């Protein structure tokens, strides 16, 4: 960083010091201008006139007032304008006290809105030019009087231009900051949604398969001594359920891998096309499940199919956990217009203290998954005992233009 840049940063950090430097420069210019005679015999000459003592006092007051131009721009303009009017009316030869008023007018125009800047500019221009023409010793059409008119106009115009540029730059910065905040918020929202989705998948996978493993392990332990063949079959189911759980966990966790990590399995997400396989795992665990389908082979988008699969999986898992294997469950899949309806019923009594009162995440996960697809989910006890899970999912999602047909 150069010395000039460091000085500029210091002055920007201390605006009053910058104004003091500006006031000193304006004072030097006004003092030098007071000794210039623009009407000499050979043109502009130096040192041919001496300003009045009052003019020097007004010059010093005008420059000193500019030190406070940022804190009270209107007050500084009023004071420097008053000094200029007094100098016009009393001094001969005239000193350039109006230079301080022009700087003050520039400050007002750059710090206020455009209507205020133009009103104050016109008022200052009128008062200073009129005073110079009417009260001064020079003719009204003198060059000095016209210069007052021109310089006040330039001060107001320059200040308004600087204000417009500052507003434009600030608007660009605000838009950039807003865009950055929006991107960050969108990224955080997407991360939260993805985490929630992965958490739901992990819950569905673990709850379903661990429940099956638990049931089959219990069966194997119960019949190990008396019926080893049946125990062997139960252990085979345990092995199959654990292998399936590992595969699905691997597929879910694979979504969290980075670009340089080994590729995740490319097996498609489960859907209703694997409903028979899903129901078969529960039947193998001893749960009596009946399936009725009237969806006429509807091809569902991957997200809808996965949601339907998970709803059935979680509902049957809850039946097995809370109602027991003695309960009977019914699963129905029906295409109704632009929707597919999934219903899971059971006649068990264990649900009275089950899913809704147990504080688990199964029903919450189902509801969030269905709601994310703009579907609806209703759950609750059945009259006479048992539990009912009913989900309505759209056949076509917002991101699928041809999700399926009847």
Coordinates of C-alpha atoms in Angstrom, one line a residue:
X1 CA 0.0 0.0 0.0
X2 CA 1.4 3.4 -1.0
X3 CA 1.8 6.4 1.3
X4 CA -1.0 8.2 -0.6
X5 CA -3.4 5.3 0.0
X6 CA -2.6 5.1 3.7
X7 CA -3.2 8.9 4.0
X8 CA -6.5 8.5 2.2
X9 CA -7.6 5.7 4.5
X10 CA -6.7 7.8 7.6
X11 CA -8.6 10.8 6.3
X12 CA -11.6 8.6 5.4
X13 CA -11.6 7.1 8.9
X14 CA -11.5 10.6 10.4
X15 CA -13.9 12.8 8.4
X16 CA -13.5 15.9 10.6
X17 CA -9.8 15.8 10.0
X18 CA -10.5 15.6 6.2
X19 CA -12.8 18.6 6.5
X20 CA -10.1 20.5 8.4
X21 CA -7.6 19.8 5.6
X22 CA -10.3 20.9 3.0
X23 CA -10.9 24.1 5.0
X24 CA -7.2 24.9 5.1
X25 CA -7.0 24.5 1.3
X26 CA -10.1 26.7 0.8
X27 CA -8.6 29.3 3.1
X28 CA -5.3 29.3 1.1
X29 CA -7.3 29.7 -2.1
X30 CA -9.4 32.5 -0.8
X31 CA -6.5 34.4 0.7
X32 CA -4.6 34.1 -2.6
X33 CA -7.6 35.1 -4.6
X34 CA -8.1 38.2 -2.5
X35 CA -4.8 39.6 -3.8
X36 CA -5.6 39.1 -7.4
X37 CA -6.8 42.0 -9.5
X38 CA -8.7 40.8 -12.5
X39 CA -9.0 44.3 -13.9
X40 CA -5.3 45.3 -14.1
X41 CA -4.0 47.2 -17.2
X42 CA -2.2 44.1 -18.4
X43 CA -4.9 41.6 -17.4
X44 CA -4.9 39.5 -14.2
X45 CA -2.0 40.6 -11.9
X46 CA -0.8 39.7 -8.4
X47 CA -0.1 41.9 -5.5
X48 CA -1.7 45.1 -6.8
X49 CA -4.5 45.3 -4.2
X50 CA -4.8 44.6 -0.5
X51 CA -8.1 43.2 0.9
X52 CA -9.9 44.9 3.7
X53 CA -9.5 43.7 7.2
X54 CA -13.2 42.7 7.3
X55 CA -12.7 40.6 4.2
X56 CA -9.8 38.7 5.8
X57 CA -12.0 38.1 8.9
X58 CA -14.8 36.8 6.8
X59 CA -12.4 34.6 4.9
X60 CA -11.1 33.0 8.1
X61 CA -14.7 32.6 9.5
X62 CA -15.9 31.0 6.3
X63 CA -13.0 28.5 6.2
X64 CA -13.4 27.7 9.9
X65 CA -17.1 27.0 9.4
X66 CA -16.4 24.4 6.7
X67 CA -14.8 22.2 9.3
X68 CA -18.3 21.4 10.5
X69 CA -19.9 20.9 7.1
X70 CA -20.7 17.2 7.5
X71 CA -22.3 17.6 11.0
X72 CA -24.6 20.5 10.2
X73 CA -24.6 21.2 6.4
X74 CA -27.6 23.5 6.4
X75 CA -26.2 25.6 9.2
X76 CA -22.8 25.8 7.6
X77 CA -24.4 26.9 4.3
X78 CA -26.5 29.6 6.1
X79 CA -23.4 31.0 7.9
X80 CA -21.1 31.0 4.8
X81 CA -23.9 32.5 2.7
X82 CA -24.3 35.3 5.3
X83 CA -20.5 35.9 5.3
X84 CA -20.7 36.2 1.5
X85 CA -23.6 38.6 1.5
X86 CA -21.8 40.8 4.1
X87 CA -18.6 40.7 2.0
X88 CA -20.5 41.7 -1.2
X89 CA -22.1 44.7 0.5
X90 CA -19.1 46.1 2.4
X91 CA -15.9 45.2 0.7
X92 CA -14.1 47.0 -2.2
X93 CA -12.1 45.4 -3.6
X94 CA -14.1 42.2 -3.2
X95 CA -12.6 39.0 -1.7
X96 CA -13.7 35.5 -2.8
X97 CA -15.6 34.6 0.4
X98 CA -18.3 33.1 -1.7
X99 CA -16.0 30.1 -2.3
X100 CA -16.8 28.8 1.2
X101 CA -20.6 29.1 0.4
X102 CA -20.1 27.1 -2.9
X103 CA -18.4 24.3 -0.9
X104 CA -21.2 24.3 1.7
X105 CA -23.8 24.2 -1.1
X106 CA -22.0 21.2 -2.6
X107 CA -22.1 19.5 0.7
X108 CA -25.9 20.1 1.2
X109 CA -26.6 18.8 -2.3
X110 CA -24.6 15.7 -1.8
X111 CA -26.1 14.9 1.6
X112 CA -29.9 15.5 0.9
X113 CA -32.4 14.4 -1.7
X114 CA -32.7 15.9 -5.1
X115 CA -35.7 18.2 -4.5
X116 CA -34.1 19.7 -1.4
X117 CA -30.8 20.1 -3.2
X118 CA -32.4 22.0 -6.1
X119 CA -34.6 24.2 -3.9
X120 CA -31.6 25.1 -1.7
X121 CA -29.4 25.6 -4.7
X122 CA -31.8 27.9 -6.4
X123 CA -32.3 29.9 -3.2
X124 CA -28.6 30.2 -2.6
X125 CA -27.9 31.1 -6.2
X126 CA -30.6 33.8 -6.1
X127 CA -29.6 35.3 -2.8
X128 CA -25.8 35.4 -3.5
X129 CA -26.1 36.6 -7.1
X130 CA -28.8 39.2 -6.2
X131 CA -26.8 40.5 -3.3
X132 CA -23.7 40.8 -5.5
X133 CA -25.6 42.6 -8.3
X134 CA -27.6 45.0 -6.1
X135 CA -25.4 45.7 -3.0
X136 CA -21.9 45.6 -4.5
X137 CA -20.0 48.5 -6.0
X138 CA -19.6 46.8 -9.4
X139 CA -22.2 47.0 -12.2
X140 CA -24.8 44.2 -12.1
X141 CA -23.5 42.7 -15.3
X142 CA -19.9 42.5 -14.0
X143 CA -17.9 39.3 -14.6
X144 CA -17.6 38.7 -10.8
X145 CA -21.4 38.7 -10.4
X146 CA -21.9 36.3 -13.3
X147 CA -19.2 34.1 -11.8
X148 CA -21.2 33.9 -8.5
X149 CA -24.2 32.7 -10.5
X150 CA -22.1 30.1 -12.4
X151 CA -20.2 28.7 -9.4
X152 CA -23.2 28.3 -7.2
X153 CA -25.0 26.4 -10.0
X154 CA -21.9 24.2 -10.5
X155 CA -21.7 23.5 -6.7
X156 CA -25.4 22.4 -6.5
X157 CA -25.1 20.2 -9.7
X158 CA -21.9 18.6 -8.6
X159 CA -23.3 17.7 -5.2
X160 CA -26.4 16.2 -6.7
X161 CA -24.3 14.1 -9.1
X162 CA -22.2 12.8 -6.3
X163 CA -25.3 12.0 -4.3
X164 CA -26.8 10.1 -7.2
X165 CA -23.6 8.1 -7.7
X166 CA -23.4 7.2 -4.1
X167 CA -27.0 6.0 -4.1
X168 CA -26.3 4.0 -7.3
X169 CA -23.3 2.3 -5.8
X170 CA -25.1 1.6 -2.5
X171 CA -28.0 0.1 -4.4
X172 CA -25.6 -2.2 -6.2
X173 CA -24.0 -3.2 -2.9
X174 CA -27.4 -3.8 -1.3
X175 CA -28.5 -6.0 -4.2
X176 CA -25.2 -7.9 -4.1
X177 CA -25.6 -8.4 -0.3
X178 CA -29.2 -9.4 -0.7
X179 CA -28.3 -11.9 -3.4
X180 CA -25.5 -13.3 -1.3
X181 CA -27.9 -13.7 1.7
X182 CA -30.5 -15.3 -0.5
X183 CA -28.0 -17.8 -1.8
X184 CA -26.8 -18.6 1.7
X185 CA -30.3 -19.0 3.0
X186 CA -31.3 -21.2 0.0
X187 CA -28.2 -23.3 0.5
X188 CA -29.0 -23.7 4.2
X189 CA -32.6 -24.6 3.4
X190 CA -31.5 -27.2 0.9
X191 CA -29.0 -28.7 3.3
X192 CA -31.7 -28.9 6.1
X193 CA -34.2 -30.5 3.7
X194 CA -31.6 -33.0 2.5
X195 CA -30.6 -33.8 6.1
X196 CA -34.2 -34.3 7.0
X197 CA -34.8 -36.6 4.0
X198 CA -31.7 -38.7 4.8
X199 CA -32.8 -38.9 8.4
X200 CA -36.2 -40.2 7.3
X201 CA -34.7 -42.7 5.0
X202 CA -32.3 -43.9 7.7
X203 CA -35.1 -44.2 10.2
X204 CA -37.3 -46.1 7.7
X205 CA -34.5 -48.5 6.8
X206 CA -33.3 -49.2 10.3
X207 CA -36.7 -49.4 12.0
X208 CA -38.1 -51.8 9.4
X209 CA -35.2 -54.2 9.2
X210 CA -34.2 -54.2 12.8
X211 CA -37.8 -55.0 13.7
X212 CA -37.7 -57.9 11.3
X213 CA -34.3 -59.1 12.7
X214 CA -35.7 -58.8 16.3
X215 CA -38.7 -60.9 15.5
X216 CA -36.9 -63.6 13.6
X217 CA -34.2 -63.8 16.2
X218 CA -36.8 -64.3 18.8
X219 CA -38.4 -67.0 16.8
X220 CA -35.1 -68.7 16.3
X221 CA -34.3 -68.6 20.0
X222 CA -37.7 -70.0 20.8
X223 CA -37.6 -73.0 18.5
X224 CA -33.8 -73.7 18.4
X225 CA -34.0 -76.8 20.6
X226 CA -37.3 -78.4 19.5
X227 CA -37.4 -77.4 15.8
X228 CA -33.9 -76.6 14.4
X229 CA -35.2 -76.5 10.8
X230 CA -37.6 -73.7 11.6
X231 CA -34.8 -72.0 13.6
X232 CA -32.5 -72.3 10.6
X233 CA -35.2 -70.7 8.4
X234 CA -35.7 -67.8 10.9
X235 CA -31.9 -67.2 11.0
X236 CA -31.9 -67.1 7.2
X237 CA -34.5 -64.4 7.3
X238 CA -32.4 -62.6 9.8
X239 CA -29.4 -62.8 7.5
X240 CA -31.5 -61.6 4.5
X241 CA -33.0 -58.7 6.5
X242 CA -29.6 -57.6 7.7
X243 CA -28.1 -57.8 4.2
X244 CA -31.0 -55.7 2.8
X245 CA -30.6 -53.2 5.6
X246 CA -26.9 -52.8 4.9
X247 CA -27.5 -52.4 1.2
X248 CA -30.1 -49.6 1.8
X249 CA -27.9 -47.9 4.4
X250 CA -25.0 -48.0 1.9
X251 CA -27.2 -46.4 -0.7
X252 CA -28.5 -43.7 1.7
X253 CA -25.1 -42.9 3.1
X254 CA -23.7 -42.8 -0.4
X255 CA -25.5 -39.6 -0.9
X256 CA -23.3 -37.9 1.6
X257 CA -20.1 -38.8 -0.2
X258 CA -17.9 -36.1 -1.9
X259 CA -17.1 -36.0 -5.6
X260 CA -13.7 -37.7 -5.0
X261 CA -15.2 -40.6 -3.0
X262 CA -16.0 -44.0 -4.4
X263 CA -19.3 -44.0 -6.4
X264 CA -22.4 -44.8 -4.5
X265 CA -24.5 -47.8 -5.6
X266 CA -26.6 -47.0 -8.7
X267 CA -29.6 -49.3 -7.8
X268 CA -32.8 -47.3 -8.1
X269 CA -34.8 -46.2 -5.1
X270 CA -37.5 -48.7 -4.1
X271 CA -41.1 -48.0 -5.2
X272 CA -44.4 -49.7 -5.4
X273 CA -43.0 -52.2 -7.9
X274 CA -41.3 -53.8 -4.9
X275 CA -44.4 -53.9 -2.8
X276 CA -44.7 -57.7 -3.0
X277 CA -41.1 -58.1 -1.9
X278 CA -41.7 -55.7 1.0
X279 CA -44.9 -57.5 2.2
X280 CA -43.1 -60.8 1.8
X281 CA -40.5 -59.8 4.5
X282 CA -43.3 -59.1 7.0
X283 CA -45.1 -62.3 6.1
X284 CA -41.9 -64.2 6.7
X285 CA -41.7 -62.6 10.1
X286 CA -45.2 -64.0 11.0
X287 CA -47.4 -61.0 10.2
X288 CA -50.5 -61.7 8.3
X289 CA -50.7 -59.1 5.5
X290 CA -53.3 -58.9 2.7
X291 CA -52.7 -56.6 -0.4
X292 CA -55.2 -55.2 -2.7
X293 CA -54.1 -53.1 -5.7
X294 CA -56.3 -51.1 -8.1
X295 CA -53.7 -48.7 -9.5
X296 CA -53.8 -50.3 -12.9
X297 CA -50.0 -50.4 -13.3
X298 CA -49.6 -46.6 -12.8
X299 CA -46.0 -45.6 -13.3
X300 CA -45.1 -43.2 -10.5
X301 CA -42.2 -40.7 -10.4
X302 CA -39.3 -41.9 -8.3
X303 CA -40.0 -39.5 -5.4
X304 CA -43.7 -40.5 -5.3
X305 CA -42.9 -44.2 -5.5
X306 CA -40.3 -44.0 -2.8
X307 CA -42.7 -42.1 -0.5
X308 CA -45.5 -44.7 -1.1
X309 CA -43.0 -47.5 -0.4
X310 CA -41.8 -45.9 2.8
X311 CA -45.4 -45.2 4.0
X312 CA -46.3 -48.9 3.7
X313 CA -43.0 -50.0 5.2
X314 CA -43.3 -47.7 8.2
X315 CA -47.0 -48.5 8.7
X316 CA -46.4 -52.3 8.7
X317 CA -43.4 -51.9 10.9
X318 CA -45.6 -50.1 13.4
X319 CA -48.1 -52.9 13.2
X320 CA -45.5 -55.4 13.9
X321 CA -44.0 -53.4 16.8
X322 CA -47.2 -52.2 18.5
X323 CA -49.9 -54.7 17.5
X324 CA -47.8 -57.8 17.3
X325 CA -47.6 -60.6 14.8
X326 CA -51.1 -61.9 15.8
X327 CA -52.6 -58.8 14.2
X328 CA -53.8 -58.8 10.7
X329 CA -52.9 -55.9 8.3
X330 CA -54.5 -54.8 5.0
X331 CA -52.6 -52.8 2.4
X332 CA -54.5 -51.2 -0.5
X333 CA -53.2 -49.1 -3.4
X334 CA -55.8 -47.3 -5.5
X335 CA -55.5 -44.9 -8.3
X336 CA -58.1 -42.1 -7.9
X337 CA -57.9 -39.5 -10.7
X338 CA -54.6 -37.6 -10.4
X339 CA -53.7 -39.2 -7.1
X340 CA -52.7 -42.6 -5.8
X341 CA -54.1 -43.5 -2.4
X342 CA -52.3 -45.9 0.0
X343 CA -54.2 -47.3 3.0
X344 CA -52.8 -49.6 5.7
X345 CA -55.2 -51.0 8.2
X346 CA -54.8 -53.4 11.1
X347 CA -57.0 -54.9 13.8
X348 CA -54.5 -54.9 16.6
X349 CA -55.1 -53.4 20.0
X350 CA -51.5 -52.4 20.8
X351 CA -51.8 -49.1 18.9
X352 CA -53.8 -47.6 21.7
X353 CA -50.5 -46.7 23.3
X354 CA -48.6 -46.9 20.1
X355 CA -47.5 -44.6 17.4
X356 CA -49.2 -41.4 18.3
X357 CA -48.5 -41.6 22.0
X358 CA -45.1 -43.2 21.9
X359 CA -43.2 -40.1 20.7
X360 CA -41.5 -41.9 17.9
X361 CA -40.4 -40.3 14.6
X362 CA -42.2 -42.8 12.3
X363 CA -45.4 -41.0 11.8
X364 CA -43.7 -37.6 11.7
X365 CA -41.3 -38.9 9.0
X366 CA -44.2 -40.2 7.0
X367 CA -46.1 -37.0 7.2
X368 CA -43.1 -34.9 6.3
X369 CA -42.3 -37.1 3.3
X370 CA -45.9 -37.0 2.0
X371 CA -46.3 -33.2 2.7
X372 CA -43.0 -32.6 0.7
X373 CA -44.8 -34.0 -2.3
X374 CA -47.9 -31.9 -1.7
X375 CA -49.8 -34.9 -0.6
X376 CA -51.9 -35.6 2.6
X377 CA -51.5 -38.1 5.4
X378 CA -54.1 -39.1 8.0
X379 CA -53.5 -41.5 10.8
X380 CA -55.4 -42.6 13.8
X381 CA -57.1 -45.4 15.7
X382 CA -60.0 -47.3 14.0
X383 CA -63.4 -47.7 15.6
X384 CA -63.4 -51.0 17.4
X385 CA -59.7 -51.3 17.6
X386 CA -56.7 -51.2 15.3
X387 CA -55.0 -48.3 13.5
X388 CA -55.4 -46.7 10.1
X389 CA -52.8 -45.0 7.9
X390 CA -54.1 -43.2 4.8
X391 CA -51.8 -41.3 2.3
X392 CA -52.9 -39.4 -0.8
X393 CA -50.0 -38.7 -3.2
X394 CA -50.0 -36.9 -6.5
X395 CA -49.3 -39.1 -9.5
X396 CA -47.4 -36.2 -11.1
X397 CA -45.0 -33.9 -9.1
X398 CA -43.9 -30.4 -9.9
X399 CA -40.6 -31.7 -11.3
X400 CA -42.1 -34.6 -13.4
X401 CA -43.8 -33.5 -16.5
X402 CA -45.0 -37.0 -17.4
X403 CA -45.1 -38.8 -14.1
X404 CA -47.5 -41.5 -15.1
X405 CA -50.8 -42.4 -16.7
X406 CA -53.7 -44.6 -16.0

